[in-house]
XYZ file of C-alpha atoms in Angstrom:
561
model
C 61.156 107.841 58.700
C 58.170 106.842 56.465
C 57.197 103.223 55.839
C 57.515 101.720 52.354
C 54.161 101.834 50.638
C 52.772 99.007 48.469
C 50.122 99.792 45.867
C 48.031 97.642 43.554
C 46.381 94.297 44.019
C 48.982 91.540 44.416
C 46.360 88.923 43.519
C 45.786 90.077 39.867
C 49.347 89.704 38.534
C 49.609 86.342 40.260
C 46.637 84.837 38.349
C 47.876 86.173 34.995
C 51.279 84.708 35.693
C 49.834 81.282 36.584
C 47.666 81.221 33.398
C 50.655 82.066 31.216
C 52.750 79.477 32.951
C 50.122 76.761 32.307
C 50.042 77.685 28.593
C 53.828 77.487 28.360
C 53.895 74.098 30.076
C 51.307 72.731 27.610
C 53.223 74.080 24.591
C 56.500 72.685 25.874
C 54.918 69.288 26.453
C 53.562 69.196 22.891
C 56.922 70.107 21.375
C 58.614 67.463 23.475
C 56.230 64.724 22.248
C 56.637 65.838 18.623
C 60.408 65.759 18.958
C 60.271 62.306 20.574
C 58.337 60.886 17.580
C 60.833 62.283 15.031
C 64.016 61.488 16.936
C 63.080 58.162 18.426
C 64.073 57.118 21.913
C 66.360 59.750 23.478
C 69.410 58.858 25.498
C 69.065 58.780 29.280
C 69.273 62.291 30.837
C 71.693 61.722 33.663
C 70.919 65.125 35.196
C 67.421 63.930 36.212
C 66.752 60.885 38.334
C 62.953 60.866 37.961
C 60.246 61.993 35.530
C 58.213 65.184 35.985
C 54.635 64.599 37.101
C 52.656 67.333 35.379
C 49.700 67.034 37.717
C 51.981 67.390 40.760
C 53.716 70.402 39.180
C 50.387 72.062 38.510
C 49.296 71.366 42.093
C 52.476 72.969 43.476
C 52.014 76.007 41.267
C 48.407 76.413 42.371
C 49.330 75.959 46.061
C 52.139 78.487 45.714
C 49.806 81.036 44.120
C 47.193 80.434 46.828
C 49.774 80.794 49.633
C 51.027 84.051 48.135
C 47.458 85.339 47.851
C 46.807 84.451 51.511
C 49.981 86.246 52.543
C 49.003 89.397 50.647
C 45.618 89.440 52.353
C 46.982 88.860 55.864
C 49.812 91.355 55.366
C 47.333 94.108 54.587
C 45.450 93.494 57.863
C 48.281 92.456 60.270
C 51.653 93.754 59.073
C 53.177 93.442 62.574
C 52.185 89.789 63.146
C 55.128 87.401 62.575
C 52.707 84.553 61.719
C 51.746 86.220 58.410
C 55.051 85.005 56.966
C 53.997 81.360 57.255
C 52.011 81.551 53.975
C 54.829 83.356 52.166
C 57.360 80.812 53.385
C 55.040 78.030 52.155
C 54.988 79.616 48.668
C 58.776 79.922 48.746
C 59.113 76.252 49.690
C 56.915 75.165 46.777
C 58.870 77.306 44.302
C 62.084 75.721 45.562
C 60.628 72.288 44.764
C 59.718 73.455 41.257
C 63.202 74.811 40.710
C 64.814 71.628 41.966
C 62.874 69.360 39.559
C 63.444 71.716 36.625
C 67.154 72.636 36.306
C 66.407 74.265 32.953
C 63.838 76.555 34.586
C 61.167 75.709 32.042
C 58.508 76.698 34.566
C 60.184 79.984 35.543
C 60.498 78.830 39.174
C 63.898 80.499 39.726
C 62.719 84.014 38.894
C 59.554 83.509 40.881
C 61.563 82.215 43.816
C 63.838 85.269 43.690
C 60.771 87.505 43.655
C 59.256 85.769 46.678
C 62.533 85.848 48.622
C 62.882 89.553 47.897
C 59.292 90.060 48.994
C 59.994 88.130 52.196
C 62.969 90.286 53.103
C 61.146 93.464 52.180
C 58.032 92.742 54.231
C 60.038 91.319 57.120
C 62.113 94.489 57.096
C 58.953 96.578 57.341
C 57.718 94.535 60.263
C 61.076 94.812 62.053
C 61.111 98.539 61.337
C 57.672 98.979 62.918
C 58.707 96.863 65.905
C 61.951 98.839 66.320
C 60.125 102.164 66.332
C 57.510 100.857 68.766
C 60.192 99.578 71.163
C 62.123 102.831 70.881
C 59.035 104.884 71.713
C 58.178 102.618 74.645
C 61.759 102.878 75.933
C 61.541 106.671 75.765
C 58.379 106.549 77.847
C 59.957 104.233 80.453
C 63.060 106.414 80.779
C 60.884 109.476 81.351
C 59.199 107.524 84.164
C 62.575 106.714 85.720
C 62.547 103.017 84.772
C 65.800 102.810 82.824
C 66.293 99.133 83.618
C 63.082 98.075 81.814
C 63.982 100.270 78.831
C 67.267 98.462 78.145
C 65.836 95.190 76.661
C 63.474 97.205 74.431
C 66.374 99.240 73.055
C 68.398 96.084 72.526
C 65.574 94.613 70.405
C 65.215 97.867 68.448
C 68.965 97.869 67.769
C 68.943 94.247 66.545
C 66.000 94.990 64.215
C 67.593 98.092 62.702
C 70.930 96.321 62.216
C 69.133 93.492 60.351
C 67.390 96.036 58.099
C 70.667 97.823 57.372
C 72.378 94.524 56.512
C 69.685 92.755 54.446
C 67.856 95.637 52.784
C 70.683 97.557 51.147
C 69.272 100.502 49.217
C 65.908 100.428 51.005
C 64.514 103.615 52.448
C 64.237 101.731 55.761
C 68.030 101.621 56.078
C 69.143 104.134 58.732
C 72.709 103.873 59.991
C 72.274 106.985 62.083
C 69.506 105.238 63.997
C 71.892 102.391 64.817
C 74.447 104.859 66.196
C 71.767 106.650 68.202
C 70.431 103.422 69.685
C 73.915 102.220 70.588
C 74.712 105.510 72.304
C 71.446 105.536 74.168
C 71.806 101.910 75.195
C 75.345 102.502 76.415
C 74.179 105.451 78.501
C 71.336 103.495 80.098
C 73.554 100.485 80.729
C 76.007 102.785 82.505
C 73.237 104.224 84.680
C 72.031 100.706 85.407
C 75.578 99.605 86.206
C 76.109 102.518 88.603
C 72.812 101.723 90.339
C 73.844 98.071 90.601
C 77.171 99.053 92.145
C 75.410 101.158 94.781
C 72.941 98.364 95.522
C 75.580 95.637 95.827
C 77.834 97.961 97.859
C 75.091 98.815 100.379
C 73.868 95.219 100.649
C 77.437 93.970 101.063
C 78.125 96.319 103.963
C 74.877 95.310 105.648
C 75.754 91.623 105.258
C 79.242 92.268 106.645
C 77.864 94.018 109.736
C 75.440 91.140 110.368
C 78.264 88.602 110.061
C 77.130 87.074 106.749
C 80.655 87.024 105.336
C 79.993 84.734 102.346
C 77.063 86.830 101.168
C 79.002 90.049 101.754
C 81.960 88.744 99.765
C 79.749 87.815 96.792
C 78.075 91.243 96.795
C 81.408 93.062 97.048
C 82.790 90.983 94.165
C 79.852 92.015 91.973
C 80.149 95.678 92.885
C 83.903 95.645 92.289
C 83.650 93.932 88.880
C 81.084 96.447 87.609
C 82.876 99.512 88.983
C 86.254 98.427 87.600
C 84.636 97.905 84.177
C 83.190 101.433 84.331
C 86.559 102.863 85.364
C 88.422 101.136 82.528
C 85.894 101.631 79.724
C 84.734 105.158 80.548
C 87.885 107.011 81.675
C 86.403 110.478 81.227
C 83.023 109.761 82.797
C 81.784 111.204 86.066
C 80.932 107.629 87.055
C 84.624 106.702 87.389
C 85.266 106.134 91.109
C 88.663 104.770 92.035
C 88.128 105.592 95.717
C 85.088 103.323 95.782
C 87.192 100.523 94.313
C 89.675 100.998 97.160
C 86.877 100.973 99.747
C 85.425 97.754 98.346
C 88.845 96.108 98.311
C 89.363 97.249 101.891
C 86.143 95.491 102.910
C 87.269 92.384 101.034
C 90.468 92.421 103.068
C 88.444 92.849 106.238
C 86.335 89.825 105.305
C 89.428 87.688 104.833
C 90.830 88.982 108.122
C 87.509 88.223 109.848
C 87.630 84.648 108.545
C 91.167 84.235 109.840
C 90.143 85.717 113.191
C 87.196 83.313 113.388
C 89.550 80.411 112.749
C 91.855 81.647 115.512
C 88.926 81.764 117.933
C 87.936 78.236 116.926
C 91.456 77.007 117.648
C 91.529 78.717 121.028
C 88.095 77.369 121.957
C 88.953 73.800 120.938
C 89.984 72.826 124.479
C 88.192 74.936 127.123
C 90.102 73.451 130.046
C 93.551 74.049 128.563
C 94.784 75.031 125.150
C 96.638 72.243 123.396
C 100.056 73.119 122.015
C 99.081 72.145 118.470
C 96.043 74.390 118.313
C 97.761 77.235 120.090
C 100.756 77.102 117.774
C 98.460 77.229 114.738
C 96.644 80.176 116.300
C 99.959 81.995 116.819
C 101.001 81.432 113.194
C 97.598 82.497 111.895
C 97.580 85.678 114.000
C 101.084 86.533 112.782
C 99.965 86.046 109.168
C 96.841 88.136 109.772
C 98.902 90.977 111.259
C 101.247 90.899 108.266
C 98.645 90.691 105.487
C 95.941 92.909 106.937
C 97.669 95.344 109.319
C 94.986 98.036 108.966
C 92.007 95.837 109.889
C 90.473 95.684 113.359
C 91.630 92.059 113.670
C 95.354 92.872 113.435
C 96.480 92.884 117.070
C 100.134 92.860 118.099
C 99.204 92.568 121.782
C 97.092 89.516 121.106
C 99.932 87.926 119.156
C 102.360 88.557 122.012
C 99.897 87.120 124.493
C 99.389 84.008 122.359
C 103.147 83.585 122.051
C 103.474 83.868 125.810
C 100.751 81.292 126.336
C 102.391 79.005 123.811
C 105.740 79.290 125.550
C 104.050 78.641 128.876
C 102.257 75.638 127.441
C 105.482 74.275 126.002
C 107.197 74.719 129.364
C 104.514 72.922 131.351
C 106.938 70.644 133.150
C 109.068 73.582 134.252
C 106.004 75.439 135.457
C 105.009 72.451 137.559
C 108.436 72.443 139.209
C 108.201 76.173 139.874
C 104.799 75.766 141.470
C 106.079 72.942 143.636
C 109.047 74.993 144.829
C 106.824 78.034 145.472
C 104.582 75.828 147.598
C 107.630 74.701 149.615
C 108.582 78.339 150.175
C 105.158 79.204 151.541
C 105.154 76.130 153.762
C 108.478 77.199 155.248
C 107.077 80.651 155.976
C 103.798 79.342 157.414
C 105.598 76.876 159.678
C 108.305 79.434 160.478
C 110.942 76.905 159.451
C 113.713 79.475 159.186
C 116.447 76.833 158.760
C 115.021 75.538 155.466
C 113.952 78.928 154.221
C 117.269 80.037 152.731
C 118.038 76.917 150.634
C 114.440 76.858 149.355
C 114.685 80.545 148.440
C 118.010 80.143 146.638
C 116.843 77.110 144.687
C 113.635 78.866 143.671
C 115.633 81.917 142.609
C 117.791 79.763 140.327
C 114.761 78.002 138.852
C 113.047 81.311 138.069
C 116.222 82.653 136.467
C 116.628 79.542 134.287
C 112.951 79.527 133.368
C 113.010 83.165 132.244
C 116.147 82.576 130.167
C 114.831 79.421 128.489
C 111.265 80.567 127.869
C 111.442 84.259 127.083
C 107.817 84.387 125.896
C 106.404 82.369 128.787
C 104.495 83.797 131.727
C 105.632 82.879 135.212
C 102.908 81.158 137.253
C 103.187 84.043 139.745
C 104.214 87.314 138.021
C 105.397 88.722 141.395
C 107.552 85.724 142.261
C 110.834 87.377 141.268
C 110.156 90.499 143.342
C 108.965 88.289 146.204
C 112.145 86.172 146.138
C 114.424 89.210 146.072
C 112.571 90.843 148.977
C 112.532 87.673 151.093
C 116.271 87.170 150.543
C 116.916 90.753 151.657
C 114.628 90.326 154.687
C 115.806 86.820 155.565
C 117.522 87.670 158.865
C 114.762 90.038 160.006
C 111.879 87.750 159.107
C 111.598 85.790 162.388
C 111.350 88.925 164.531
C 109.097 90.689 162.025
C 106.631 87.805 161.851
C 106.555 87.405 165.626
C 105.992 91.148 166.160
C 103.103 91.237 163.745
C 101.378 88.076 164.951
C 101.664 89.191 168.577
C 99.463 92.199 167.840
C 96.802 90.484 165.689
C 93.394 90.245 167.394
C 90.153 88.508 166.504
C 87.270 90.608 165.169
C 83.636 89.659 164.496
C 84.449 88.676 160.903
C 85.087 85.007 160.138
C 88.689 84.180 159.210
C 89.968 87.745 159.706
C 92.359 89.125 162.330
C 93.116 92.846 162.638
C 96.348 94.568 163.682
C 95.624 96.194 167.036
C 97.255 99.555 166.208
C 98.037 101.819 163.318
C 101.174 100.851 161.368
C 104.137 102.604 162.947
C 106.865 104.334 161.005
C 109.348 101.713 162.234
C 107.248 98.814 160.930
C 106.547 100.586 157.632
C 110.233 101.311 157.068
C 111.215 97.690 157.810
C 108.815 96.477 155.150
C 109.116 99.230 152.517
C 112.667 100.486 153.181
C 111.432 104.101 153.103
C 109.347 106.497 155.237
C 107.110 109.222 153.746
C 105.935 110.600 157.111
C 105.799 114.348 157.783
C 106.074 113.871 161.592
C 109.157 111.672 162.096
C 109.199 109.211 164.959
C 109.667 105.447 164.958
C 106.676 104.844 167.242
C 104.418 107.380 165.614
C 101.964 106.108 162.993
C 103.232 106.334 159.437
C 101.511 109.208 157.629
C 101.317 110.758 154.160
C 100.577 107.318 152.695
C 98.385 106.906 149.603
C 95.931 104.057 149.086
C 98.311 102.392 146.612
C 101.308 102.595 148.971
C 99.279 101.071 151.794
C 98.340 98.159 149.524
C 101.990 97.638 148.523
C 102.872 97.354 152.222
C 100.118 94.738 152.678
C 101.387 92.747 149.698
C 104.955 92.544 151.027
C 103.860 91.697 154.528
C 101.752 88.937 152.997
C 104.929 87.495 151.445
C 106.509 87.271 154.891
C 103.444 85.744 156.557
C 102.560 83.538 153.563
C 98.992 84.710 154.141
C 96.748 87.290 152.453
C 97.152 90.727 154.036
C 94.797 93.587 153.153
C 93.410 96.911 154.284
C 90.279 96.678 156.469
C 86.963 96.853 154.696
C 84.536 99.548 155.803
C 82.034 96.880 156.846
C 84.596 95.283 159.151
C 85.436 98.437 161.130
C 81.788 99.454 161.410
C 80.975 95.912 162.558
C 83.184 96.494 165.612
C 80.485 98.948 166.800
C 82.733 100.434 169.459
C 82.576 104.236 169.792
C 84.148 105.466 173.040
C 82.429 108.333 174.826
C 85.227 110.170 176.681
C 87.085 112.210 174.065
C 89.964 112.741 176.519
C 91.142 109.158 175.982
C 91.516 109.629 172.202
C 93.845 111.780 170.091
C 91.661 114.495 168.574
C 92.080 118.246 168.134
C 91.344 118.926 171.801
C 94.458 117.140 173.074
C 96.685 116.136 170.115
C 98.610 119.406 169.871
C 97.821 119.038 166.162
C 100.439 116.353 165.576
C 100.440 112.581 165.569
C 101.100 110.670 168.796
C 102.890 107.337 169.349
C 100.842 104.255 168.544
C 99.176 102.495 171.475
C 99.554 105.664 173.600
C 95.791 106.187 173.926
C 93.293 104.077 175.792
C 92.256 100.997 173.780
C 88.675 100.328 172.878
C 88.364 96.678 173.602
C 91.857 95.639 172.470
C 92.089 98.055 169.539
C 94.122 101.260 169.691
C 93.427 104.467 167.759
C 90.550 103.134 165.659
C 89.328 106.692 166.186
C 91.741 109.609 166.240
C 95.524 110.055 165.890
C 95.643 109.513 162.063
C 92.719 108.634 159.810
C 92.996 105.145 158.302
C 92.469 103.870 154.754
C 89.551 101.431 154.415
C 88.156 99.714 151.324
C 84.800 98.908 149.862
C 83.558 95.333 149.929
C 86.000 93.149 148.001
C 89.027 95.217 148.941
C 89.885 96.600 145.498
C 88.429 100.111 145.673
C 89.015 102.695 148.431
C 86.061 103.731 150.573
C 87.995 106.635 152.105
C 89.692 107.520 155.406
C 88.006 106.221 158.572
C 88.023 107.324 162.232
C 89.194 110.924 162.025
C 92.549 112.329 163.138
C 94.253 114.663 165.605
C 93.123 117.577 163.481
C 89.406 116.705 163.761
C 86.717 117.427 166.364
C 85.497 114.263 168.061
C 81.809 115.160 167.938
C 81.991 115.598 164.153
C 83.824 112.287 163.704
C 81.328 110.496 165.919
C 78.523 111.671 163.609
C 80.364 110.820 160.368
C 83.498 108.684 160.820
C 84.229 108.251 157.074
C 85.949 110.900 154.955
C 85.578 110.010 151.273
C 88.749 110.921 149.374
C 90.432 109.851 146.140
C 92.902 106.956 146.115
C 95.832 109.267 145.348
C 95.054 111.503 148.353
C 98.130 112.160 150.508
C 98.042 113.908 153.904
C 100.049 114.072 157.127
C 96.841 112.893 158.811
C 96.427 109.787 156.595
C 97.742 106.394 157.782
C 96.446 102.803 157.933
C 96.289 99.466 159.712
C 95.910 96.010 158.152
C 94.079 92.707 158.465
C 95.282 89.127 157.907
C 93.183 86.342 156.389
C 93.658 82.891 157.845
């Protein structure tokens, strides 16, 4: 759109106007003096509070003309410099003074003032128009370079300038309502692009902060991303930038942040007393975990198992006195068994059974101090009459080995002994005095656990290091049960020649042994009646899985003092 053009010399008309104005002022002054002589003193003019100083008026008129001349000169050289309007505004101010002291407009100040004000708006409009076009062109260049963010403030300024022109210069050729619409559309488009970029930035930064544990920072970033994206979704329903799934993802992370805060508080409560969780803190932790599970069930911090465990600990904590009594009675039971005080055993067992029953009924969420105590009590009551003979039989056949605090059973566990303890017999070759066979690693450990209840001492399978520490490998194969003389079936325990005082450490049935620590199986040691002695002597350990079951697999046990 072309700029308004100004032609002619603005200085010439101004001087003519000033000269005419001076002539009119002189004529008016003469008429006034002539009238004053004829009419005498005039009444007081209440519309004026002071007399006109002709010299001051002339000075204002000259200053106004000079200011306007300066403006015209500067406007021709620097039309885009806002400071050029200072001279024009000075001229306008002087004309306002002239108008104010002359309500009758004898000096023509009102018309001159209107002219200057119109000139001010017109020239200001041209300057704003130039600035608007310059900003628009610069914004176009920035957008082409991919810098939409920097283009936005330039377009905003261009829009403000064009709106001012359209409002204040009605009828001017600078008025362009289509340009306003175009700028608004363009600005809206760039703001949307900027908003989408901001959402992506805040979203990525928020996730990074969440992963690093900066929950406050992550929450602030997610809030920003959510606010912008929701605004886009609501205000631009048909746009490709509408992303409701992203809103759901952001809200999901916000829920995870809240859940993480609650989880952190739970951990603080649980860590408040390292030596024992106080009931107050633990109860608050239980309530907080229950609330977390209810509000945020899909987060990684919702944990029903943890809640149940906390409830159990709380119940146990609340039943501390009862637990102490249970522990005391359990200690009495073990003392009776250790001292072989069979007379006191039954009343102690029955009282402990009643206490456990009452405890479980009163504190349903509490953990017993010994989870196996109920099974232990039931088994001991069933075995009560057989316990004295069982304990004596076992202890008679325990021998010292070169391992401190450990005694080993001198023979493989017989089917009779296994059946007394376990009330069942898995053996493939039946015979009370034959070694029990077809026993898995787990079943052998269950036997040791029950026998430990009767002895009130730890009972376990031998460790591989213990049996190799015996370092006793007999030379004559005829004295051991191997393939050469076993008839390929198991033989009664203690029917071979002992090595030292130990029977069948090699041959008859292979025996389960453990790795150091006793938790994991090392395999089957010593070979069996199906093996060749020379091969077993070279490699006595057969590594098998814990669930291995064979008619040639048995075991013996050790007792810790």
